[in-house]
Amino acid sequence: MTLPAADELQSAAEKALGRCGVDLQAGEHDVVSPVNGRPLASLRWQDAGDVEAAVARAGEAFRTWRTVPAPVRGGLVRRFGELLREHKDDLATLVSLEVGKITSEARGEVQEMIDICEFAVGLSRQLYGRTISSERPGHRLMETWHPLGVVGVISAFNFPVAVWSWNTAIALVCGDPVVWKPSELAPLSALAAAALLDRAIAEQGAPEGLSQVLVGGPDVGEALVGSRGIALLSATGSTRMGRAVGPRVADRFGRSLLELGGNNAAVVTPSADLDLTTRGIVFSAAGTAGQRCTTMRRVIVHADVVDEVTERVAAAYGRLPIGSPVQEGTLVGPLIGGRAYDAMQAALEEARAQGGEVVVGGGRRFADEAPDAYYVEPAVVRMPAQTDVVRRETFAPILYVLPYRTLDEAIALNNDVPQGLSSSIFTGDQAEAERFLAADGSDCGIVNVNIGTSGAEIGGAFGGEKETGGGRESGSDAWKSYMRRATNTINYSGELPLAQGVTFTV
């Protein structure tokens, strides 16, 4: 395979940015494409000093936006969704060029943005409170929900625009402005997405400062975390990052919504449909070159079928087309960069030292053609037990195969990792499925039956437990994170009875 030339990718990026309304100003920081390891563009970064000014502008916008009726706020998000539809291919192109996603996955990420806009528009008419029975006659007790304040978003490279949109679409209908610090590895798609929202804001007459993007390094993220003007800080990244972010936000009594590491497993029982199982495993484990937070990293297979499942998956891996993500037919694109490659090789070496056997994969492709691009063969590794390397997340396409005998043993293996994001079971037995879904089954935030661990829909809340951080984004009642609750008591009795039978007469 011949990888695209640098000028070809630069031209594609420039055209996509222009159509989205971005007039790119060159700066001193290169944006490097993992497709060929060469620069796509250069940008000027903002610094920590720009953060408070952005937060102040957002605070000013909040004072206006919180008084706008929620269905009217939904009209802005509706228009944003329309613009995303118009520019779906442009945004997908930028996602592919910046983070190496194959075209269908990049388009799928933009479709997630469109979907969350549709969800949020409906939500704008469903920000329901409740009425509660009061113990006092002539009183009404109720709950109401109000806009919270400025929302700060720190997103990771692997979903450079979708995760921001999950937060932003819901925050906007809830009455909150957003200040976004995207990954420094993927600023172009962020600028394009933000430009489309800016256009919608202008067309709808919404206040300036409602949406802002800050392109910069870790100092920008740290300033956003520490800003007292940020009411909710939503951060996606590693568990290590979450350990730094959570306490700092808590120290200033802010709210945090953390989406951190995953070490996701599938249990395969003897009753599973192995054709369906193989397809589910391969997409979840090798898709996005193993760089999803929901990537399947462990497959826990009953001893009666472990050899067959391993052989099926290894054979499928041997057929995977690896190469340029913008070339038709490719299923596995590049790793984001050299550090990811080094981490993968170190994990494979550690797995061997802990008794593992690399069944297939692990090698590098196109190193001579593109020494600064890192294409790898997804690896399958059989392990005798769940060792230290298996319990640690490696953000690369390594799938560890573990045997089990009883379903209780399989569930214990699934849960015996620090992370708790996504899990699944492949089975034809309803009782096995229900056991996995039960309170003493999988301890993850996402628990699936007969599908893989990745590919969540926006209608359900997304997030996980334990070192995954406990946050919930996207669907269901995740909107409550972006609002504040007030309990209201209305006395229309003309008397003043006190609760709990208290008497206090003056």
Coordinates of C-alpha atoms in Angstrom, one line a residue:
M1 CA 0.0 0.0 0.0
T2 CA 1.1 3.5 -0.7
L3 CA 0.3 6.0 2.0
P4 CA -1.1 9.5 0.9
A5 CA 1.5 12.2 0.3
A6 CA 1.7 15.1 2.8
D7 CA 0.4 17.7 0.3
E8 CA -2.6 15.6 -0.6
L9 CA -3.6 15.3 3.1
Q10 CA -2.9 19.0 3.7
S11 CA -5.1 20.0 0.8
A12 CA -8.0 17.8 2.0
A13 CA -7.8 19.3 5.5
E14 CA -7.6 22.9 4.2
K15 CA -10.7 22.4 2.0
A16 CA -12.7 20.7 4.7
L17 CA -11.8 23.5 7.2
G18 CA -12.8 26.2 4.7
R19 CA -16.2 24.7 4.0
C20 CA -16.9 24.6 7.7
G21 CA -16.0 28.3 8.0
V22 CA -12.5 28.0 9.5
D23 CA -9.9 30.6 8.4
L24 CA -6.8 28.9 9.6
Q25 CA -4.1 31.2 10.9
A26 CA -0.6 29.5 10.9
G27 CA 1.3 29.3 14.1
E28 CA 4.2 27.6 15.8
H29 CA 2.6 24.2 16.7
D30 CA 2.3 21.5 14.1
V31 CA -0.8 19.3 13.8
V32 CA 0.7 15.9 12.8
S33 CA -1.4 13.3 10.9
P34 CA -1.0 9.7 12.1
V35 CA -1.9 8.7 8.6
N36 CA 1.6 9.5 7.3
G37 CA 3.4 11.1 10.4
R38 CA 3.7 14.4 8.6
P39 CA 2.2 17.9 9.5
L40 CA -1.3 18.7 8.3
A41 CA -1.2 22.3 9.5
S42 CA 0.3 24.6 12.1
L43 CA -1.6 26.6 14.8
R44 CA -1.1 29.2 17.4
W45 CA -1.9 27.8 20.8
Q46 CA -3.7 29.7 23.5
D47 CA -2.3 29.6 27.0
A48 CA -3.5 29.6 30.6
G49 CA -4.0 33.3 30.6
D50 CA -6.7 33.0 27.9
V51 CA -8.8 30.7 30.0
E52 CA -10.2 33.1 32.6
A53 CA -11.1 35.6 29.8
A54 CA -13.1 32.8 28.0
V55 CA -14.7 31.7 31.3
A56 CA -15.7 35.3 32.0
R57 CA -17.3 35.7 28.5
A58 CA -19.2 32.4 29.1
G59 CA -20.4 33.6 32.5
E60 CA -21.8 36.7 30.9
A61 CA -23.5 34.6 28.2
F62 CA -25.0 32.4 31.0
R63 CA -26.8 35.3 32.6
T64 CA -28.8 35.8 29.4
W65 CA -29.0 32.2 28.2
R66 CA -30.4 30.8 31.5
T67 CA -33.5 33.0 31.1
V68 CA -34.3 31.8 27.5
P69 CA -37.1 29.2 27.5
A70 CA -35.7 25.7 27.1
P71 CA -37.6 24.9 23.9
V72 CA -36.1 28.0 22.4
R73 CA -32.6 26.9 23.5
G74 CA -33.5 23.6 21.7
G75 CA -34.0 25.6 18.5
L76 CA -30.3 26.5 18.5
V77 CA -29.3 22.8 18.9
R78 CA -31.7 21.9 16.1
R79 CA -29.9 24.3 13.8
F80 CA -26.5 23.0 14.9
G81 CA -27.7 19.5 14.0
E82 CA -28.7 20.6 10.5
L83 CA -25.3 22.2 9.9
L84 CA -23.6 18.9 11.0
R85 CA -25.7 17.0 8.5
E86 CA -24.6 19.5 5.8
H87 CA -20.9 19.1 6.7
K88 CA -20.8 15.5 7.8
D89 CA -18.2 14.5 5.2
D90 CA -16.0 17.6 6.0
L91 CA -15.9 16.8 9.7
A92 CA -15.4 13.1 9.0
T93 CA -12.4 13.9 6.7
L94 CA -10.8 16.0 9.5
V95 CA -11.4 13.2 12.0
S96 CA -9.8 10.6 9.7
L97 CA -6.8 12.8 9.0
E98 CA -6.2 13.9 12.6
V99 CA -6.7 10.7 14.5
G100 CA -6.6 8.0 11.9
K101 CA -10.1 6.6 12.0
I102 CA -11.3 4.8 8.9
T103 CA -13.9 6.7 6.9
S104 CA -17.0 4.8 8.1
E105 CA -16.0 5.2 11.8
A106 CA -15.3 8.9 11.3
R107 CA -18.7 9.4 9.6
G108 CA -20.2 7.4 12.5
E109 CA -18.6 9.8 15.0
V110 CA -20.2 12.7 13.2
Q111 CA -23.5 10.8 13.1
E112 CA -23.3 10.6 16.9
M113 CA -23.1 14.4 17.0
I114 CA -26.3 14.6 14.9
D115 CA -28.0 12.0 17.0
I116 CA -27.3 13.8 20.3
C117 CA -28.6 17.0 18.8
E118 CA -31.9 15.2 18.0
F119 CA -32.0 13.8 21.5
A120 CA -31.3 17.2 23.1
V121 CA -34.0 19.0 21.0
G122 CA -36.6 16.6 22.4
L123 CA -35.1 16.9 25.8
S124 CA -35.6 20.7 25.7
R125 CA -39.3 20.0 26.2
Q126 CA -38.8 17.3 28.9
L127 CA -36.7 18.9 31.7
Y128 CA -39.2 17.5 34.1
G129 CA -39.4 18.2 37.8
R130 CA -41.8 16.4 40.2
T131 CA -44.6 17.1 42.7
I132 CA -44.3 15.4 46.1
S133 CA -47.0 14.8 48.7
S134 CA -46.6 17.2 51.6
E135 CA -47.3 16.1 55.1
R136 CA -48.8 19.5 55.9
P137 CA -52.3 20.4 54.8
G138 CA -52.6 23.3 52.3
H139 CA -49.0 22.8 51.1
R140 CA -47.5 21.7 47.8
L141 CA -44.0 20.3 47.7
M142 CA -42.1 20.1 44.4
E143 CA -38.7 19.9 42.7
T144 CA -37.6 22.2 39.9
W145 CA -34.5 22.2 37.7
H146 CA -32.5 25.2 36.7
P147 CA -29.4 25.9 34.6
L148 CA -26.2 25.2 36.4
G149 CA -23.5 27.5 35.0
V150 CA -20.5 27.3 32.7
V151 CA -19.5 23.8 31.6
G152 CA -15.9 23.1 30.9
V153 CA -15.1 20.2 28.6
I154 CA -11.7 18.5 28.2
S155 CA -11.9 15.8 25.4
A156 CA -9.4 13.1 24.3
F157 CA -8.0 12.5 20.8
N158 CA -9.9 9.2 20.1
F159 CA -13.3 10.8 19.9
P160 CA -12.2 14.4 19.0
V161 CA -15.7 15.8 18.4
A162 CA -18.4 13.4 19.5
V163 CA -17.7 13.6 23.2
W164 CA -17.8 17.4 23.1
S165 CA -21.1 17.3 21.3
W166 CA -22.6 15.0 24.0
N167 CA -21.8 17.6 26.6
T168 CA -22.5 20.6 24.5
A169 CA -25.9 19.7 23.0
I170 CA -27.3 18.8 26.5
A171 CA -25.6 21.7 28.2
L172 CA -27.1 24.2 25.8
V173 CA -30.6 23.0 26.2
C174 CA -30.1 23.0 30.0
G175 CA -29.1 26.6 29.8
D176 CA -25.3 26.3 30.2
P177 CA -22.5 27.8 28.0
V178 CA -19.5 25.6 27.2
V179 CA -15.8 26.2 27.2
W180 CA -13.9 23.4 25.4
K181 CA -10.3 22.4 25.6
P182 CA -9.9 19.7 22.8
S183 CA -6.9 17.3 22.6
E184 CA -3.8 19.0 21.3
L185 CA -3.6 16.0 18.9
A186 CA -6.9 16.9 17.2
P187 CA -7.5 20.6 17.2
L188 CA -8.6 21.0 13.5
S189 CA -11.8 18.9 13.8
A190 CA -12.5 20.8 17.0
L191 CA -12.2 24.2 15.3
A192 CA -14.4 23.0 12.5
A193 CA -17.1 21.8 14.8
A194 CA -17.0 24.9 16.9
A195 CA -17.2 27.1 13.8
L196 CA -20.4 25.3 12.8
L197 CA -21.9 25.9 16.3
D198 CA -20.8 29.6 16.1
R199 CA -22.7 29.9 12.8
A200 CA -25.8 28.5 14.4
I201 CA -25.4 30.8 17.4
A202 CA -25.2 33.8 15.1
E203 CA -28.2 32.7 13.0
Q204 CA -30.3 32.1 16.1
G205 CA -29.4 35.4 17.8
A206 CA -28.0 33.6 20.9
P207 CA -25.5 35.4 23.1
E208 CA -21.8 35.6 22.1
G209 CA -19.6 33.5 24.4
L210 CA -22.0 30.6 24.5
S211 CA -19.5 28.3 22.9
Q212 CA -15.8 28.7 23.0
V213 CA -12.8 26.5 22.1
L214 CA -9.3 26.9 23.6
V215 CA -6.6 25.2 21.6
G216 CA -3.5 24.6 23.7
G217 CA -1.4 22.4 25.9
P218 CA -1.8 20.9 29.3
D219 CA -1.6 24.3 31.0
V220 CA -4.9 25.3 29.3
G221 CA -6.6 22.2 30.7
E222 CA -5.1 22.8 34.2
A223 CA -6.4 26.3 34.2
L224 CA -9.9 25.2 33.1
V225 CA -9.9 22.6 35.9
G226 CA -8.9 25.2 38.5
S227 CA -11.3 28.0 37.3
R228 CA -13.9 28.9 39.9
G229 CA -16.1 30.1 37.0
I230 CA -16.5 26.5 35.8
A231 CA -19.6 24.9 37.5
L232 CA -19.2 21.5 35.9
L233 CA -15.9 20.1 34.5
S234 CA -16.4 17.2 32.1
A235 CA -13.1 15.4 31.4
T236 CA -12.4 12.4 29.2
G237 CA -9.0 10.7 29.4
S238 CA -6.9 8.4 31.5
T239 CA -7.4 7.3 35.0
R240 CA -4.2 9.1 35.9
M241 CA -5.7 12.3 34.5
G242 CA -8.9 11.8 36.5
R243 CA -6.9 11.4 39.7
A244 CA -5.5 14.8 39.1
V245 CA -8.7 16.5 38.0
G246 CA -11.2 15.1 40.5
P247 CA -9.6 16.4 43.7
R248 CA -8.9 19.8 42.2
V249 CA -12.5 20.4 41.2
A250 CA -13.7 19.0 44.5
D251 CA -11.4 21.3 46.4
R252 CA -13.2 24.4 44.9
F253 CA -16.6 22.6 45.4
G254 CA -17.2 22.3 41.7
R255 CA -18.8 19.3 40.0
S256 CA -16.9 16.9 37.9
L257 CA -18.0 14.4 35.3
L258 CA -15.2 11.9 34.6
E259 CA -15.0 9.4 31.8
L260 CA -11.7 7.6 32.3
G261 CA -10.1 4.3 31.5
G262 CA -11.7 1.1 30.4
N263 CA -10.5 -2.6 30.5
N264 CA -13.5 -4.1 28.8
A265 CA -14.2 -7.8 28.6
A266 CA -16.6 -10.2 26.9
V267 CA -17.6 -13.6 28.3
V268 CA -18.1 -16.3 25.7
T269 CA -20.2 -19.3 26.9
P270 CA -20.5 -22.7 25.3
S271 CA -24.0 -21.8 24.1
A272 CA -22.8 -18.8 22.1
D273 CA -23.3 -18.4 18.4
L274 CA -19.6 -18.4 17.5
D275 CA -20.1 -16.8 14.1
L276 CA -21.8 -13.8 15.7
T277 CA -19.4 -13.9 18.6
T278 CA -16.3 -13.7 16.3
R279 CA -17.7 -10.7 14.4
G280 CA -18.5 -8.9 17.6
I281 CA -15.1 -9.5 19.1
V282 CA -13.2 -8.5 16.1
F283 CA -14.9 -5.1 15.7
S284 CA -14.8 -4.3 19.4
A285 CA -11.1 -5.3 19.7
A286 CA -9.6 -4.2 16.5
G287 CA -11.8 -1.3 15.5
T288 CA -10.2 2.2 15.7
A289 CA -6.9 0.3 16.1
G290 CA -7.8 -0.5 19.7
Q291 CA -8.1 3.2 20.6
R292 CA -11.7 3.4 21.9
C293 CA -12.4 3.6 25.6
T294 CA -14.8 0.8 25.0
T295 CA -12.4 -1.4 23.1
M296 CA -12.5 -5.0 24.0
R297 CA -9.2 -5.8 25.7
R298 CA -10.1 -9.2 27.3
V299 CA -12.2 -12.1 26.1
I300 CA -13.1 -14.7 28.8
V301 CA -13.9 -17.9 27.1
H302 CA -15.2 -21.2 28.4
A303 CA -12.6 -23.9 28.3
D304 CA -14.7 -26.1 26.0
V305 CA -14.7 -23.5 23.2
V306 CA -11.6 -21.4 24.0
D307 CA -9.4 -23.1 21.3
E308 CA -12.1 -22.6 18.6
V309 CA -12.8 -19.0 19.5
T310 CA -9.1 -18.2 19.6
E311 CA -8.6 -19.8 16.2
R312 CA -11.6 -18.0 14.7
V313 CA -10.5 -14.6 15.9
A314 CA -6.9 -15.1 14.9
A315 CA -8.0 -16.1 11.4
A316 CA -10.2 -13.0 11.1
Y317 CA -7.3 -10.8 12.3
G318 CA -5.1 -12.3 9.6
R319 CA -7.6 -11.0 7.0
L320 CA -8.0 -7.5 8.3
P321 CA -7.0 -4.8 5.7
I322 CA -4.5 -2.5 7.5
G323 CA -3.6 0.8 6.0
S324 CA -4.5 4.4 5.2
P325 CA -7.8 5.2 6.9
V326 CA -8.9 7.3 3.9
Q327 CA -8.5 4.4 1.4
E328 CA -11.6 2.4 0.7
G329 CA -11.6 -1.1 2.2
T330 CA -9.3 -0.3 5.1
L331 CA -10.5 -1.6 8.4
V332 CA -7.6 -0.8 10.7
G333 CA -5.8 2.5 10.5
P334 CA -2.8 3.8 12.4
L335 CA -2.1 4.3 16.1
I336 CA -2.1 7.9 17.1
G337 CA 1.7 8.0 17.4
G338 CA 5.0 6.5 18.6
R339 CA 4.2 6.5 22.3
A340 CA 1.2 4.3 21.6
Y341 CA 3.3 1.9 19.6
D342 CA 6.0 1.7 22.3
A343 CA 3.3 1.1 24.9
M344 CA 1.9 -1.8 22.8
Q345 CA 5.3 -3.4 22.3
A346 CA 6.1 -3.1 26.1
A347 CA 2.8 -4.7 27.0
L348 CA 3.3 -7.6 24.6
E349 CA 6.8 -8.2 26.0
E350 CA 5.4 -8.1 29.6
A351 CA 2.6 -10.5 28.6
R352 CA 5.2 -13.0 27.3
A353 CA 7.1 -12.7 30.5
Q354 CA 3.9 -13.4 32.5
G355 CA 3.3 -16.7 30.6
G356 CA 1.4 -15.3 27.6
E357 CA 1.6 -16.6 24.0
V358 CA 1.1 -14.1 21.1
V359 CA -1.1 -16.1 18.7
V360 CA -1.1 -13.5 16.0
G361 CA -0.2 -9.8 15.4
G362 CA 1.9 -7.3 17.1
G363 CA 4.1 -6.4 14.1
R364 CA 4.5 -3.0 12.5
R365 CA 3.6 -2.1 8.9
F366 CA 4.9 0.6 6.5
A367 CA 7.8 1.6 8.7
D368 CA 10.1 2.1 5.7
E369 CA 7.5 4.1 3.8
A370 CA 6.4 6.3 6.7
P371 CA 8.8 6.0 9.6
D372 CA 6.8 8.5 11.7
A373 CA 3.4 6.7 11.2
Y374 CA 2.6 3.7 13.3
Y375 CA 0.5 1.0 11.7
V376 CA 0.3 -2.2 13.7
E377 CA -1.2 -5.7 13.3
P378 CA -3.8 -6.2 16.0
A379 CA -2.6 -8.9 18.4
V380 CA -4.3 -11.8 20.1
V381 CA -2.5 -13.1 23.2
R382 CA -3.5 -16.2 25.2
M383 CA -2.9 -15.8 28.9
P384 CA -2.9 -18.6 31.6
A385 CA -4.4 -16.2 34.1
Q386 CA -5.4 -12.5 34.6
T387 CA -1.9 -11.1 35.4
D388 CA -0.8 -7.5 36.0
V389 CA -0.5 -6.6 32.4
V390 CA -4.0 -7.9 31.7
R391 CA -5.5 -5.9 34.5
R392 CA -3.9 -2.7 33.2
E393 CA -5.3 -0.8 30.2
T394 CA -3.0 -0.5 27.2
F395 CA -4.5 1.8 24.6
A396 CA -3.7 -0.3 21.6
P397 CA -5.1 -3.4 19.8
I398 CA -4.2 -6.2 22.2
L399 CA -6.8 -8.8 23.0
Y400 CA -6.0 -11.1 25.9
V401 CA -7.8 -14.5 25.9
L402 CA -8.5 -16.0 29.3
P403 CA -10.1 -19.4 30.0
Y404 CA -12.8 -20.1 32.5
R405 CA -14.8 -23.1 33.8
T406 CA -17.9 -21.7 35.6
L407 CA -19.9 -18.6 35.0
D408 CA -19.2 -17.4 38.5
E409 CA -15.5 -17.6 37.7
A410 CA -16.0 -15.7 34.4
I411 CA -17.9 -12.9 36.2
A412 CA -15.2 -12.7 38.8
L413 CA -12.6 -12.3 36.1
N414 CA -14.7 -9.7 34.3
N415 CA -14.9 -7.7 37.6
D416 CA -11.3 -8.2 38.8
V417 CA -9.9 -5.1 37.2
P418 CA -9.7 -1.5 38.5
Q419 CA -11.8 -0.2 35.6
G420 CA -15.6 -0.6 35.1
L421 CA -16.7 0.8 31.8
S422 CA -18.1 -1.8 29.4
S423 CA -18.7 -5.5 29.3
S424 CA -20.6 -8.1 27.3
I425 CA -21.6 -11.8 27.3
F426 CA -22.2 -13.9 24.3
T427 CA -24.6 -16.7 25.1
G428 CA -27.7 -18.5 23.8
D429 CA -28.9 -19.2 27.4
Q430 CA -31.3 -16.7 28.8
A431 CA -30.4 -17.7 32.4
E432 CA -26.7 -16.9 31.7
A433 CA -27.6 -13.6 30.2
E434 CA -29.8 -12.6 33.2
R435 CA -27.0 -13.7 35.6
F436 CA -24.5 -11.4 33.9
L437 CA -27.0 -8.5 34.0
A438 CA -27.9 -9.0 37.7
A439 CA -26.7 -7.0 40.7
D440 CA -24.0 -9.6 41.4
G441 CA -23.1 -9.9 37.7
S442 CA -20.9 -7.5 35.7
D443 CA -20.0 -4.4 37.8
C444 CA -19.6 -2.2 34.7
G445 CA -21.6 0.9 33.7
I446 CA -22.4 -0.8 30.3
V447 CA -23.4 -4.4 30.2
N448 CA -24.4 -6.0 26.9
V449 CA -25.7 -9.3 25.7
N450 CA -24.7 -10.8 22.3
I451 CA -23.0 -7.6 21.1
G452 CA -19.5 -6.4 21.7
T453 CA -18.3 -3.8 24.2
S454 CA -18.1 -0.9 21.8
G455 CA -20.7 1.0 19.8
A456 CA -23.0 2.6 22.4
E457 CA -26.1 4.5 21.3
I458 CA -26.7 8.0 22.5
G459 CA -30.1 7.2 24.0
G460 CA -28.5 5.4 26.9
A461 CA -26.3 7.1 29.5
F462 CA -22.6 6.4 28.7
G463 CA -20.1 5.9 31.5
G464 CA -18.7 3.5 34.0
E465 CA -17.8 2.7 37.6
K466 CA -14.7 2.3 39.7
E467 CA -11.6 3.9 38.1
T468 CA -13.7 4.7 35.0
G469 CA -14.9 7.7 37.2
G470 CA -18.6 7.2 37.7
G471 CA -19.6 9.9 35.2
R472 CA -22.6 9.6 32.8
E473 CA -23.0 11.5 29.5
S474 CA -25.3 11.4 26.6
G475 CA -28.8 9.9 27.0
S476 CA -31.2 8.8 29.7
D477 CA -31.2 11.3 32.7
A478 CA -27.6 12.4 32.2
W479 CA -29.0 15.9 31.7
K480 CA -29.3 16.2 35.5
S481 CA -25.6 16.7 35.7
Y482 CA -25.9 19.9 33.8
M483 CA -28.6 21.5 36.0
R484 CA -29.2 22.3 39.7
R485 CA -32.2 21.1 41.6
A486 CA -34.3 23.2 43.9
T487 CA -36.9 21.8 46.3
N488 CA -39.9 24.1 46.6
T489 CA -42.6 24.3 49.3
I490 CA -45.6 26.4 48.6
N491 CA -48.0 27.2 51.5
Y492 CA -51.5 28.2 50.4
S493 CA -53.2 27.2 53.7
G494 CA -53.3 30.6 55.4
E495 CA -51.8 28.8 58.5
L496 CA -48.2 28.0 59.4
P497 CA -48.0 24.3 60.4
L498 CA -44.4 23.1 60.8
A499 CA -43.0 19.8 59.5
Q500 CA -42.5 16.8 61.8
G501 CA -45.1 18.2 64.2
V502 CA -42.8 20.9 65.6
T503 CA -44.5 23.7 67.6
F504 CA -42.9 27.1 67.8
T505 CA -45.3 29.8 68.9
V506 CA -44.3 33.4 69.6

